[in-house]
mmCIF file of C-alpha atoms in Angstrom:
data_model
loop_
_atom_site.group_PDB
_atom_site.id
_atom_site.type_symbol
_atom_site.label_atom_id
_atom_site.label_comp_id
_atom_site.label_asym_id
_atom_site.label_seq_id
_atom_site.Cartn_x
_atom_site.Cartn_y
_atom_site.Cartn_z
ATOM 1 C CA UNK A 30 23.123 51.988 -52.298
ATOM 2 C CA UNK A 31 19.908 53.598 -51.258
ATOM 3 C CA UNK A 32 20.430 56.512 -53.601
ATOM 4 C CA UNK A 33 20.759 54.178 -56.548
ATOM 5 C CA UNK A 34 17.650 52.339 -55.416
ATOM 6 C CA UNK A 35 15.998 55.588 -55.138
ATOM 7 C CA UNK A 36 16.604 56.514 -58.736
ATOM 8 C CA UNK A 37 15.913 53.148 -60.052
ATOM 9 C CA UNK A 38 12.660 53.077 -57.989
ATOM 10 C CA UNK A 39 11.333 56.008 -60.040
ATOM 11 C CA UNK A 40 11.050 53.610 -62.876
ATOM 12 C CA UNK A 41 9.120 51.371 -60.684
ATOM 13 C CA UNK A 42 6.814 54.132 -59.882
ATOM 14 C CA UNK A 43 6.298 55.194 -63.573
ATOM 15 C CA UNK A 44 5.233 51.575 -64.447
ATOM 16 C CA UNK A 45 2.905 51.209 -61.515
ATOM 17 C CA UNK A 46 1.292 54.374 -60.207
ATOM 18 C CA UNK A 47 2.906 56.841 -62.736
ATOM 19 C CA UNK A 48 2.130 59.683 -60.273
ATOM 20 C CA UNK A 49 2.533 63.094 -61.770
ATOM 21 C CA UNK A 50 5.721 64.887 -60.475
ATOM 22 C CA UNK A 51 4.058 67.941 -58.936
ATOM 23 C CA UNK A 52 2.041 68.568 -55.899
ATOM 24 C CA UNK A 53 0.865 65.743 -53.604
ATOM 25 C CA UNK A 54 1.285 63.076 -56.268
ATOM 26 C CA UNK A 55 4.841 64.138 -56.802
ATOM 27 C CA UNK A 56 5.574 64.048 -53.054
ATOM 28 C CA UNK A 57 4.228 60.409 -53.082
ATOM 29 C CA UNK A 58 6.410 59.798 -55.981
ATOM 30 C CA UNK A 59 9.600 60.874 -54.267
ATOM 31 C CA UNK A 60 8.541 59.237 -51.055
ATOM 32 C CA UNK A 61 8.158 55.929 -52.737
ATOM 33 C CA UNK A 62 11.674 56.124 -54.190
ATOM 34 C CA UNK A 63 12.951 56.579 -50.642
ATOM 35 C CA UNK A 64 10.900 53.609 -49.574
ATOM 36 C CA UNK A 65 12.376 51.586 -52.152
ATOM 37 C CA UNK A 66 15.907 52.869 -51.170
ATOM 38 C CA UNK A 67 15.234 51.989 -47.433
ATOM 39 C CA UNK A 68 13.933 48.421 -48.178
ATOM 40 C CA UNK A 69 16.735 47.589 -50.582
ATOM 41 C CA UNK A 70 19.377 48.849 -48.189
ATOM 42 C CA UNK A 71 17.816 46.840 -45.304
ATOM 43 C CA UNK A 72 17.993 43.527 -47.192
ATOM 44 C CA UNK A 73 21.275 44.147 -48.948
ATOM 45 C CA UNK A 74 23.039 44.748 -45.509
ATOM 46 C CA UNK A 75 21.626 41.465 -44.262
ATOM 47 C CA UNK A 76 18.390 42.462 -42.572
ATOM 48 C CA UNK A 77 16.060 39.562 -42.404
ATOM 49 C CA UNK A 78 12.229 39.562 -42.703
ATOM 50 C CA UNK A 79 11.650 40.007 -38.932
ATOM 51 C CA UNK A 80 14.778 41.888 -37.915
ATOM 52 C CA UNK A 81 14.917 45.511 -37.040
ATOM 53 C CA UNK A 82 16.403 47.748 -39.713
ATOM 54 C CA UNK A 83 19.847 49.326 -39.015
ATOM 55 C CA UNK A 84 19.515 52.952 -38.202
ATOM 56 C CA UNK A 85 21.421 53.990 -41.262
ATOM 57 C CA UNK A 86 18.541 52.538 -43.410
ATOM 58 C CA UNK A 87 16.288 55.461 -42.425
ATOM 59 C CA UNK A 88 18.906 58.047 -43.562
ATOM 60 C CA UNK A 89 18.703 58.578 -47.336
ATOM 61 C CA UNK A 90 21.959 59.024 -49.171
ATOM 62 C CA UNK A 91 24.004 58.995 -46.005
ATOM 63 C CA UNK A 92 26.974 57.433 -47.927
ATOM 64 C CA UNK A 93 27.176 60.399 -50.380
ATOM 65 C CA UNK A 94 26.306 63.200 -47.950
ATOM 66 C CA UNK A 95 28.655 64.944 -45.415
ATOM 67 C CA UNK A 96 25.531 65.773 -43.273
ATOM 68 C CA UNK A 97 24.488 62.127 -42.500
ATOM 69 C CA UNK A 98 21.977 61.893 -45.368
ATOM 70 C CA UNK A 99 19.766 64.053 -47.503
ATOM 71 C CA UNK A 100 16.527 63.047 -45.839
ATOM 72 C CA UNK A 101 15.593 61.279 -42.680
ATOM 73 C CA UNK A 102 12.588 58.844 -42.820
ATOM 74 C CA UNK A 103 12.741 58.467 -38.913
ATOM 75 C CA UNK A 104 13.023 62.099 -38.200
ATOM 76 C CA UNK A 105 12.085 64.258 -41.368
ATOM 77 C CA UNK A 106 11.999 67.387 -39.440
ATOM 78 C CA UNK A 107 15.717 67.090 -38.743
ATOM 79 C CA UNK A 108 16.364 67.663 -42.333
ATOM 80 C CA UNK A 109 13.738 70.386 -42.617
ATOM 81 C CA UNK A 110 10.933 68.234 -44.000
ATOM 82 C CA UNK A 111 7.453 67.599 -42.566
ATOM 83 C CA UNK A 112 6.621 64.517 -40.568
ATOM 84 C CA UNK A 113 3.001 65.239 -40.488
ATOM 85 C CA UNK A 114 0.509 66.216 -43.324
ATOM 86 C CA UNK A 115 0.346 70.073 -43.594
ATOM 87 C CA UNK A 116 2.430 70.194 -40.353
ATOM 88 C CA UNK A 117 5.689 71.900 -39.649
ATOM 89 C CA UNK A 118 7.891 72.280 -42.719
ATOM 90 C CA UNK A 119 5.001 71.485 -45.129
ATOM 91 C CA UNK A 120 5.475 73.095 -48.455
ATOM 92 C CA UNK A 121 2.451 74.625 -50.294
ATOM 93 C CA UNK A 122 1.211 71.877 -52.561
ATOM 94 C CA UNK A 123 -2.123 73.187 -53.887
ATOM 95 C CA UNK A 124 -3.140 76.494 -55.528
ATOM 96 C CA UNK A 125 -5.277 76.988 -52.479
ATOM 97 C CA UNK A 126 -2.096 76.644 -50.243
ATOM 98 C CA UNK A 127 -0.353 79.164 -52.507
ATOM 99 C CA UNK A 128 1.459 77.052 -55.025
ATOM 100 C CA UNK A 129 -0.178 78.260 -58.331
ATOM 101 C CA UNK A 130 2.171 76.937 -60.832
ATOM 102 C CA UNK A 131 4.474 74.026 -60.347
ATOM 103 C CA UNK A 132 8.131 74.859 -61.050
ATOM 104 C CA UNK A 133 11.426 73.022 -60.455
ATOM 105 C CA UNK A 134 13.331 76.233 -59.558
ATOM 106 C CA UNK A 135 10.607 78.332 -57.975
ATOM 107 C CA UNK A 136 8.960 75.835 -55.658
ATOM 108 C CA UNK A 137 10.353 72.340 -56.294
ATOM 109 C CA UNK A 138 7.182 71.411 -58.248
ATOM 110 C CA UNK A 139 5.116 72.344 -55.235
ATOM 111 C CA UNK A 140 7.370 70.791 -52.677
ATOM 112 C CA UNK A 141 7.669 67.230 -54.019
ATOM 113 C CA UNK A 142 11.062 66.524 -52.284
ATOM 114 C CA UNK A 143 10.108 68.215 -48.794
ATOM 115 C CA UNK A 144 6.549 66.850 -48.499
ATOM 116 C CA UNK A 145 7.646 63.384 -49.411
ATOM 117 C CA UNK A 146 8.646 63.385 -45.569
ATOM 118 C CA UNK A 147 5.153 62.490 -44.809
ATOM 119 C CA UNK A 148 5.003 59.210 -46.687
ATOM 120 C CA UNK A 149 8.581 58.504 -45.440
ATOM 121 C CA UNK A 150 7.610 58.899 -41.870
ATOM 122 C CA UNK A 151 4.489 56.885 -42.279
ATOM 123 C CA UNK A 152 6.592 54.039 -43.732
ATOM 124 C CA UNK A 153 9.121 54.252 -40.933
ATOM 125 C CA UNK A 154 6.373 54.107 -38.245
ATOM 126 C CA UNK A 155 4.748 51.170 -39.977
ATOM 127 C CA UNK A 156 7.932 49.344 -40.067
ATOM 128 C CA UNK A 157 9.442 50.215 -36.718
ATOM 129 C CA UNK A 158 6.558 51.420 -34.725
ATOM 130 C CA UNK A 159 6.514 54.678 -32.698
ATOM 131 C CA UNK A 160 4.595 56.313 -29.846
ATOM 132 C CA UNK A 161 4.100 59.982 -29.422
ATOM 133 C CA UNK A 162 2.109 63.119 -30.162
ATOM 134 C CA UNK A 163 2.395 64.761 -33.667
ATOM 135 C CA UNK A 164 2.434 68.410 -34.380
ATOM 136 C CA UNK A 165 -1.335 68.610 -34.887
ATOM 137 C CA UNK A 166 -1.875 67.275 -31.281
ATOM 138 C CA UNK A 167 -2.761 63.617 -32.106
ATOM 139 C CA UNK A 168 -1.376 61.050 -29.706
ATOM 140 C CA UNK A 169 -0.514 57.769 -31.355
ATOM 141 C CA UNK A 170 0.701 54.217 -30.406
ATOM 142 C CA UNK A 171 1.916 52.210 -33.328
ATOM 143 C CA UNK A 172 3.474 48.690 -33.179
ATOM 144 C CA UNK A 173 5.731 48.155 -36.110
ATOM 145 C CA UNK A 174 5.108 45.226 -38.459
ATOM 146 C CA UNK A 175 8.464 45.060 -39.933
ATOM 147 C CA UNK A 176 9.988 45.693 -43.340
ATOM 148 C CA UNK A 177 8.711 42.776 -45.362
ATOM 149 C CA UNK A 178 4.888 43.188 -44.607
ATOM 150 C CA UNK A 179 5.391 47.046 -44.784
ATOM 151 C CA UNK A 180 6.867 46.769 -48.212
ATOM 152 C CA UNK A 181 4.199 44.422 -49.364
ATOM 153 C CA UNK A 182 1.511 46.817 -48.393
ATOM 154 C CA UNK A 183 3.253 49.760 -50.033
ATOM 155 C CA UNK A 184 3.929 47.895 -53.332
ATOM 156 C CA UNK A 185 0.289 46.684 -53.536
ATOM 157 C CA UNK A 186 -0.924 50.293 -52.913
ATOM 158 C CA UNK A 187 1.190 51.748 -55.538
ATOM 159 C CA UNK A 188 0.694 48.850 -58.141
ATOM 160 C CA UNK A 189 -3.097 48.562 -57.823
ATOM 161 C CA UNK A 190 -4.348 51.756 -56.548
ATOM 162 C CA UNK A 191 -2.283 55.052 -56.957
ATOM 163 C CA UNK A 192 -2.575 56.965 -60.223
ATOM 164 C CA UNK A 193 -1.144 60.145 -61.799
ATOM 165 C CA UNK A 194 -2.950 62.640 -59.500
ATOM 166 C CA UNK A 195 -3.305 60.594 -56.326
ATOM 167 C CA UNK A 196 -3.237 62.455 -52.933
ATOM 168 C CA UNK A 197 -2.250 61.539 -49.568
ATOM 169 C CA UNK A 198 -5.917 60.940 -48.786
ATOM 170 C CA UNK A 199 -5.942 58.417 -51.614
ATOM 171 C CA UNK A 200 -2.851 56.734 -50.303
ATOM 172 C CA UNK A 201 -4.336 56.344 -46.901
ATOM 173 C CA UNK A 202 -7.590 54.958 -48.153
ATOM 174 C CA UNK A 203 -6.115 52.387 -50.388
ATOM 175 C CA UNK A 204 -3.186 51.645 -48.194
ATOM 176 C CA UNK A 205 -5.685 50.296 -45.636
ATOM 177 C CA UNK A 206 -7.433 48.369 -48.328
ATOM 178 C CA UNK A 207 -4.251 46.708 -49.483
ATOM 179 C CA UNK A 208 -3.473 45.598 -45.982
ATOM 180 C CA UNK A 209 -6.987 44.242 -45.795
ATOM 181 C CA UNK A 210 -6.461 42.246 -48.975
ATOM 182 C CA UNK A 211 -3.193 40.987 -47.941
ATOM 183 C CA UNK A 212 -3.891 40.193 -44.311
ATOM 184 C CA UNK A 213 -7.583 40.273 -43.711
ATOM 185 C CA UNK A 214 -10.103 42.690 -42.395
ATOM 186 C CA UNK A 215 -9.409 43.701 -38.777
ATOM 187 C CA UNK A 216 -5.991 42.068 -38.819
ATOM 188 C CA UNK A 217 -3.086 43.646 -36.858
ATOM 189 C CA UNK A 218 -1.346 44.809 -40.026
ATOM 190 C CA UNK A 219 -4.525 46.762 -40.995
ATOM 191 C CA UNK A 220 -4.820 48.387 -37.515
ATOM 192 C CA UNK A 221 -1.301 49.477 -37.584
ATOM 193 C CA UNK A 222 -1.360 50.685 -41.192
ATOM 194 C CA UNK A 223 -4.307 52.762 -40.121
ATOM 195 C CA UNK A 224 -2.665 54.096 -37.072
ATOM 196 C CA UNK A 225 0.517 54.895 -38.910
ATOM 197 C CA UNK A 226 -1.388 57.081 -41.312
ATOM 198 C CA UNK A 227 -3.046 58.803 -38.136
ATOM 199 C CA UNK A 228 0.291 59.322 -36.648
ATOM 200 C CA UNK A 229 1.350 61.446 -39.708
ATOM 201 C CA UNK A 230 -1.867 63.360 -39.722
ATOM 202 C CA UNK A 231 -3.767 61.599 -42.518
ATOM 203 C CA UNK A 232 -7.274 60.593 -41.245
ATOM 204 C CA UNK A 233 -8.401 59.008 -38.046
ATOM 205 C CA UNK A 234 -7.021 56.271 -35.885
ATOM 206 C CA UNK A 235 -8.245 52.727 -36.343
ATOM 207 C CA UNK A 236 -11.865 52.423 -35.124
ATOM 208 C CA UNK A 237 -12.205 56.278 -34.985
ATOM 209 C CA UNK A 238 -14.404 56.740 -38.105
ATOM 210 C CA UNK A 239 -13.706 59.130 -40.931
ATOM 211 C CA UNK A 240 -12.463 62.772 -40.934
ATOM 212 C CA UNK A 241 -9.453 64.669 -41.959
ATOM 213 C CA UNK A 242 -8.036 64.067 -45.339
ATOM 214 C CA UNK A 243 -9.382 60.481 -45.248
ATOM 215 C CA UNK A 244 -12.845 61.864 -46.168
ATOM 216 C CA UNK A 245 -11.598 62.864 -49.808
ATOM 217 C CA UNK A 246 -11.280 59.844 -52.067
ATOM 218 C CA UNK A 247 -11.374 61.721 -55.350
ATOM 219 C CA UNK A 248 -8.132 62.485 -56.952
ATOM 220 C CA UNK A 249 -7.483 66.289 -57.550
ATOM 221 C CA UNK A 250 -5.748 67.417 -60.628
ATOM 222 C CA UNK A 251 -3.722 70.573 -61.089
#
């Protein structure tokens, strides 16, 4: 079910953000399809607007995989993917990082499937909440806001703000804006959206000012 939603979700991404299938925009593209997969599976299996998702929702393709799923949104590192921006298992996504020419066979278009783990984990944390310290040493405490609100924020972000060469920095900046527009400046949903990005290494925690990838709001083309 989630695999089918993932593939159909690529059409949603094409019509909305139309993110190029390479580098960070490609990782966002792949991550968004996993977000659609998780959301569809949650509601199809009877999850309500406020109920906690089943554990299987966070495993992508678990029904067609003998290893418990192709990717894990709750624990990307368990599948060899990064759960933190430019952290453990991050694949080179830019020329500066060492990926000169995006290629399907040589580098998975500069890591689109692997690096999708960052967006996947952001969404998981926003929905379910999490407390811990990420691989870059940032301690975080995020209270989940549930599937419905998280999906609303994610959809508004891609539908109104992301474009062909968007980066994780852009997703963080406009994800926060989307939460503000939906729920109000300073709302709990805004705070948790911000802190979920901080948890995956993209920008500062709420009230912590700028810094990190957040400082860059200009899209970067290949």
